[in-house]
Amino acid sequence: MCYITVMSHTRLDQLSDGIFAIVMTILVFEIKVPVIWGPVDNLGLWFEIKKLLPPFLSYVLSFTLLFTYWRAHHFFVSIYAKNVDSMLTNINALFFMLVSLVPFSASVLGQFPENELSIIIFGAHIILIGLTLYWMRRYVLYSEHIKNPEISKREIRGSTIRTLVPVFFALIAIPLSFWNIKISLTLFTLAVIFNLFSYSSRLFENIMKAIHHALFGADTKGHFAD
């Protein structure tokens, strides 16, 4: 007989909130006030502040990305799951470890925004976090002793889209960086914007339905049919 240890998710929620709060705070430490020796006029100060634009944009992108991860984690652990077991906590440990590294990849991107390797590091990081989050979601939904039976198919479909879209965008952004880094950075930004709005997954479904109907006809039912 196989015994499954089931626990409350309260402690896991508290750990998640603490880790995300610390990591999101650490991000801002990369934006440092310029050190200028001697007299400084307004033009000189503005020139130095402009140098902070790349790390500031990296901060905004990474902070928003972390917010979407925190929200997704809340849904998967606190809403999709009625409780947690040891396997789910292990997946969470891997997820938290990857999340804690975001200040590093964000710092690399902020200091070297025109370098392909910085795009690769940041993009690979997004992919790893996204796949771990998808693993967490899949484990919850396929574990009868954990899954909340009240979750609808539409909610499950939406969570799949919101989890995997940033991964796909990052997969495209990495090779594109060798052609045009600005497009890669735009893809990272679009991935974050996509997950900020709740209706984005529904919009994605409608687009996929339209493409499916255009290719196979309106009378056929595809994967995204209601």
Tab-separated table of C-alpha atoms in Angstrom:
chain	number	residue	atom	x	y	z
A	1	MET	CA	0.000	0.000	0.000
A	2	CYS	CA	1.285	3.456	-0.919
A	3	TYR	CA	0.864	6.186	1.679
A	4	ILE	CA	0.734	9.802	0.527
A	5	THR	CA	1.605	12.533	2.994
A	6	VAL	CA	-0.877	15.371	2.543
A	7	MET	CA	-0.251	18.768	4.106
A	8	SER	CA	-1.904	22.169	4.308
A	9	HIS	CA	-0.657	24.738	1.800
A	10	THR	CA	-0.586	27.598	4.350
A	11	ARG	CA	3.133	27.267	5.104
A	12	LEU	CA	3.946	26.983	1.400
A	13	ASP	CA	1.967	30.159	0.701
A	14	GLN	CA	3.883	31.999	3.416
A	15	LEU	CA	7.231	30.789	2.069
A	16	SER	CA	6.236	31.863	-1.440
A	17	ASP	CA	5.221	35.349	-0.326
A	18	GLY	CA	8.452	35.780	1.613
A	19	ILE	CA	10.722	34.644	-1.215
A	20	PHE	CA	8.989	36.753	-3.840
A	21	ALA	CA	9.017	39.817	-1.563
A	22	ILE	CA	12.764	39.491	-0.976
A	23	VAL	CA	13.664	38.756	-4.601
A	24	MET	CA	11.513	41.602	-5.949
A	25	THR	CA	13.171	43.984	-3.485
A	26	ILE	CA	16.701	42.857	-4.381
A	27	LEU	CA	16.037	43.787	-8.018
A	28	VAL	CA	16.086	47.506	-7.256
A	29	PHE	CA	19.590	47.318	-5.771
A	30	GLU	CA	21.010	47.195	-9.299
A	31	ILE	CA	19.804	50.766	-9.903
A	32	LYS	CA	22.503	52.760	-8.167
A	33	VAL	CA	22.777	56.536	-7.841
A	34	PRO	CA	25.647	57.729	-10.079
A	35	VAL	CA	28.903	58.580	-8.320
A	36	ILE	CA	30.255	61.818	-9.811
A	37	TRP	CA	33.436	63.521	-8.678
A	38	GLY	CA	33.647	67.284	-8.689
A	39	PRO	CA	31.034	69.931	-9.529
A	40	VAL	CA	28.044	68.652	-11.500
A	41	ASP	CA	25.566	70.682	-13.507
A	42	ASN	CA	22.105	69.550	-14.598
A	43	LEU	CA	23.314	68.395	-18.007
A	44	GLY	CA	26.087	66.307	-16.497
A	45	LEU	CA	23.727	64.708	-13.981
A	46	TRP	CA	21.190	63.958	-16.717
A	47	PHE	CA	23.933	62.342	-18.809
A	48	GLU	CA	24.817	60.024	-15.923
A	49	ILE	CA	21.179	59.220	-15.126
A	50	LYS	CA	20.551	58.225	-18.750
A	51	LYS	CA	23.115	55.482	-18.274
A	52	LEU	CA	20.715	53.922	-15.760
A	53	LEU	CA	18.018	53.372	-18.392
A	54	PRO	CA	19.036	49.771	-19.312
A	55	PRO	CA	19.138	48.522	-15.689
A	56	PHE	CA	15.899	50.404	-14.950
A	57	LEU	CA	14.105	48.779	-17.885
A	58	SER	CA	15.509	45.413	-16.830
A	59	TYR	CA	14.155	46.073	-13.330
A	60	VAL	CA	10.662	46.888	-14.624
A	61	LEU	CA	10.637	43.836	-16.905
A	62	SER	CA	11.904	41.456	-14.211
A	63	PHE	CA	9.680	42.864	-11.448
A	64	THR	CA	6.589	42.489	-13.624
A	65	LEU	CA	7.683	39.014	-14.671
A	66	LEU	CA	8.073	38.000	-11.025
A	67	PHE	CA	4.619	39.381	-10.267
A	68	THR	CA	3.079	37.157	-12.954
A	69	TYR	CA	4.984	34.151	-11.571
A	70	TRP	CA	3.793	34.914	-8.047
A	71	ARG	CA	0.195	35.161	-9.248
A	72	ALA	CA	0.450	31.918	-11.235
A	73	HIS	CA	1.976	30.142	-8.249
A	74	HIS	CA	-0.854	31.396	-6.054
A	75	PHE	CA	-3.436	29.958	-8.454
A	76	PHE	CA	-1.710	26.591	-8.796
A	77	VAL	CA	-0.957	26.031	-5.101
A	78	SER	CA	-3.755	27.893	-3.312
A	79	ILE	CA	-6.691	27.536	-5.720
A	80	TYR	CA	-6.048	24.624	-8.079
A	81	ALA	CA	-4.749	22.497	-5.173
A	82	LYS	CA	-6.869	21.695	-2.133
A	83	ASN	CA	-3.727	20.583	-0.268
A	84	VAL	CA	-0.076	19.735	-0.967
A	85	ASP	CA	2.120	16.650	-0.697
A	86	SER	CA	5.877	16.084	-0.503
A	87	MET	CA	6.297	15.890	-4.292
A	88	LEU	CA	4.553	19.220	-4.790
A	89	THR	CA	6.744	20.854	-2.147
A	90	ASN	CA	9.831	19.491	-3.936
A	91	ILE	CA	8.674	21.023	-7.221
A	92	ASN	CA	8.099	24.275	-5.355
A	93	ALA	CA	11.640	24.149	-3.966
A	94	LEU	CA	13.024	23.983	-7.513
A	95	PHE	CA	10.688	26.791	-8.577
A	96	PHE	CA	11.774	29.021	-5.676
A	97	MET	CA	15.441	28.325	-6.395
A	98	LEU	CA	15.016	29.467	-10.002
A	99	VAL	CA	12.980	32.505	-8.945
A	100	SER	CA	15.735	33.520	-6.514
A	101	LEU	CA	18.180	33.717	-9.443
A	102	VAL	CA	16.121	36.335	-11.298
A	103	PRO	CA	18.142	39.272	-9.849
A	104	PHE	CA	21.266	37.730	-11.403
A	105	SER	CA	19.841	37.247	-14.909
A	106	ALA	CA	18.133	40.650	-14.697
A	107	SER	CA	21.442	42.260	-13.708
A	108	VAL	CA	23.235	40.639	-16.648
A	109	LEU	CA	20.523	41.859	-19.012
A	110	GLY	CA	20.593	45.362	-17.519
A	111	GLN	CA	24.370	45.741	-17.737
A	112	PHE	CA	24.815	44.115	-21.146
A	113	PRO	CA	21.549	44.758	-23.046
A	114	GLU	CA	23.252	44.658	-26.451
A	115	ASN	CA	25.017	41.350	-25.891
A	116	GLU	CA	23.558	38.114	-27.292
A	117	LEU	CA	24.766	36.093	-24.307
A	118	SER	CA	22.739	38.250	-21.912
A	119	ILE	CA	19.632	37.509	-24.001
A	120	ILE	CA	20.442	33.793	-23.905
A	121	ILE	CA	20.882	33.823	-20.115
A	122	PHE	CA	17.674	35.782	-19.476
A	123	GLY	CA	15.672	33.791	-22.030
A	124	ALA	CA	16.916	30.426	-20.767
A	125	HIS	CA	15.980	31.517	-17.256
A	126	ILE	CA	12.430	32.340	-18.363
A	127	ILE	CA	12.189	28.951	-20.070
A	128	LEU	CA	13.366	27.049	-16.986
A	129	ILE	CA	10.991	28.890	-14.646
A	130	GLY	CA	8.087	28.494	-17.074
A	131	LEU	CA	8.653	24.759	-17.533
A	132	THR	CA	8.941	24.248	-13.769
A	133	LEU	CA	5.708	26.176	-13.288
A	134	TYR	CA	4.056	24.025	-15.967
A	135	TRP	CA	5.323	20.888	-14.221
A	136	MET	CA	3.804	22.176	-10.965
A	137	ARG	CA	0.493	22.891	-12.668
A	138	ARG	CA	0.427	19.509	-14.401
A	139	TYR	CA	1.232	17.642	-11.190
A	140	VAL	CA	-1.586	19.396	-9.337
A	141	LEU	CA	-4.158	18.769	-12.061
A	142	TYR	CA	-3.244	15.090	-12.474
A	143	SER	CA	-3.128	14.249	-8.761
A	144	GLU	CA	-6.591	13.328	-7.533
A	145	HIS	CA	-5.590	13.696	-3.878
A	146	ILE	CA	-4.505	17.312	-4.561
A	147	LYS	CA	-6.630	18.679	-7.404
A	148	ASN	CA	-9.530	20.963	-6.573
A	149	PRO	CA	-12.490	19.410	-8.464
A	150	GLU	CA	-14.213	22.778	-8.809
A	151	ILE	CA	-11.654	24.114	-11.330
A	152	SER	CA	-13.291	24.478	-14.751
A	153	LYS	CA	-11.823	23.328	-18.069
A	154	ARG	CA	-11.713	26.945	-19.257
A	155	GLU	CA	-9.569	27.910	-16.252
A	156	ILE	CA	-7.255	24.965	-16.909
A	157	ARG	CA	-6.955	25.927	-20.577
A	158	GLY	CA	-6.210	29.533	-19.677
A	159	SER	CA	-3.518	28.554	-17.183
A	160	THR	CA	-1.844	26.373	-19.809
A	161	ILE	CA	-1.692	29.267	-22.256
A	162	ARG	CA	-0.431	31.807	-19.713
A	163	THR	CA	2.253	29.411	-18.479
A	164	LEU	CA	3.623	28.386	-21.870
A	165	VAL	CA	3.373	31.619	-23.904
A	166	PRO	CA	6.403	33.238	-22.159
A	167	VAL	CA	8.348	30.019	-22.767
A	168	PHE	CA	7.549	30.102	-26.487
A	169	PHE	CA	8.401	33.794	-26.724
A	170	ALA	CA	11.750	33.172	-25.018
A	171	LEU	CA	12.482	30.257	-27.362
A	172	ILE	CA	11.964	32.616	-30.293
A	173	ALA	CA	13.817	35.542	-28.698
A	174	ILE	CA	17.059	33.630	-28.111
A	175	PRO	CA	17.917	32.802	-31.755
A	176	LEU	CA	16.530	36.163	-32.914
A	177	SER	CA	19.083	37.949	-30.725
A	178	PHE	CA	21.798	37.065	-33.250
A	179	TRP	CA	19.843	39.008	-35.866
A	180	ASN	CA	18.178	41.825	-33.908
A	181	ILE	CA	18.473	42.161	-30.134
A	182	LYS	CA	15.755	44.821	-29.941
A	183	ILE	CA	13.206	42.343	-31.308
A	184	SER	CA	14.264	39.822	-28.665
A	185	LEU	CA	13.788	42.401	-25.906
A	186	THR	CA	10.395	43.273	-27.387
A	187	LEU	CA	9.365	39.613	-27.254
A	188	PHE	CA	10.316	39.418	-23.571
A	189	THR	CA	8.206	42.513	-22.947
A	190	LEU	CA	5.232	41.161	-24.910
A	191	ALA	CA	5.362	37.912	-22.939
A	192	VAL	CA	5.086	39.854	-19.685
A	193	ILE	CA	2.311	42.117	-20.992
A	194	PHE	CA	0.401	39.050	-22.199
A	195	ASN	CA	0.304	37.600	-18.692
A	196	LEU	CA	-0.658	40.851	-17.003
A	197	PHE	CA	-4.210	40.814	-18.350
A	198	SER	CA	-6.717	38.087	-17.529
A	199	TYR	CA	-8.426	38.271	-20.921
A	200	SER	CA	-5.199	37.606	-22.850
A	201	SER	CA	-5.617	33.835	-22.755
A	202	ARG	CA	-9.167	34.171	-24.063
A	203	LEU	CA	-7.906	36.415	-26.862
A	204	PHE	CA	-5.278	33.792	-27.701
A	205	GLU	CA	-7.969	31.105	-27.835
A	206	ASN	CA	-10.081	33.215	-30.201
A	207	ILE	CA	-7.091	33.765	-32.488
A	208	MET	CA	-6.338	30.041	-32.545
A	209	LYS	CA	-9.991	29.262	-33.265
A	210	ALA	CA	-9.977	31.720	-36.165
A	211	ILE	CA	-6.815	30.141	-37.577
A	212	HIS	CA	-8.261	26.649	-37.137
A	213	HIS	CA	-11.521	27.598	-38.842
A	214	ALA	CA	-9.642	29.252	-41.693
A	215	LEU	CA	-7.566	26.121	-42.265
A	216	PHE	CA	-10.071	23.360	-41.580
A	217	GLY	CA	-13.502	24.985	-41.824
A	218	ALA	CA	-15.912	26.422	-39.276
A	219	ASP	CA	-17.771	23.144	-38.749
A	220	THR	CA	-14.835	21.224	-37.351
A	221	LYS	CA	-13.918	21.204	-33.683
A	222	GLY	CA	-10.338	21.820	-32.693
A	223	HIS	CA	-8.391	21.739	-29.520
A	224	PHE	CA	-9.512	25.243	-28.542
A	225	ALA	CA	-13.228	24.637	-29.021
A	226	ASP	CA	-15.400	25.348	-25.997
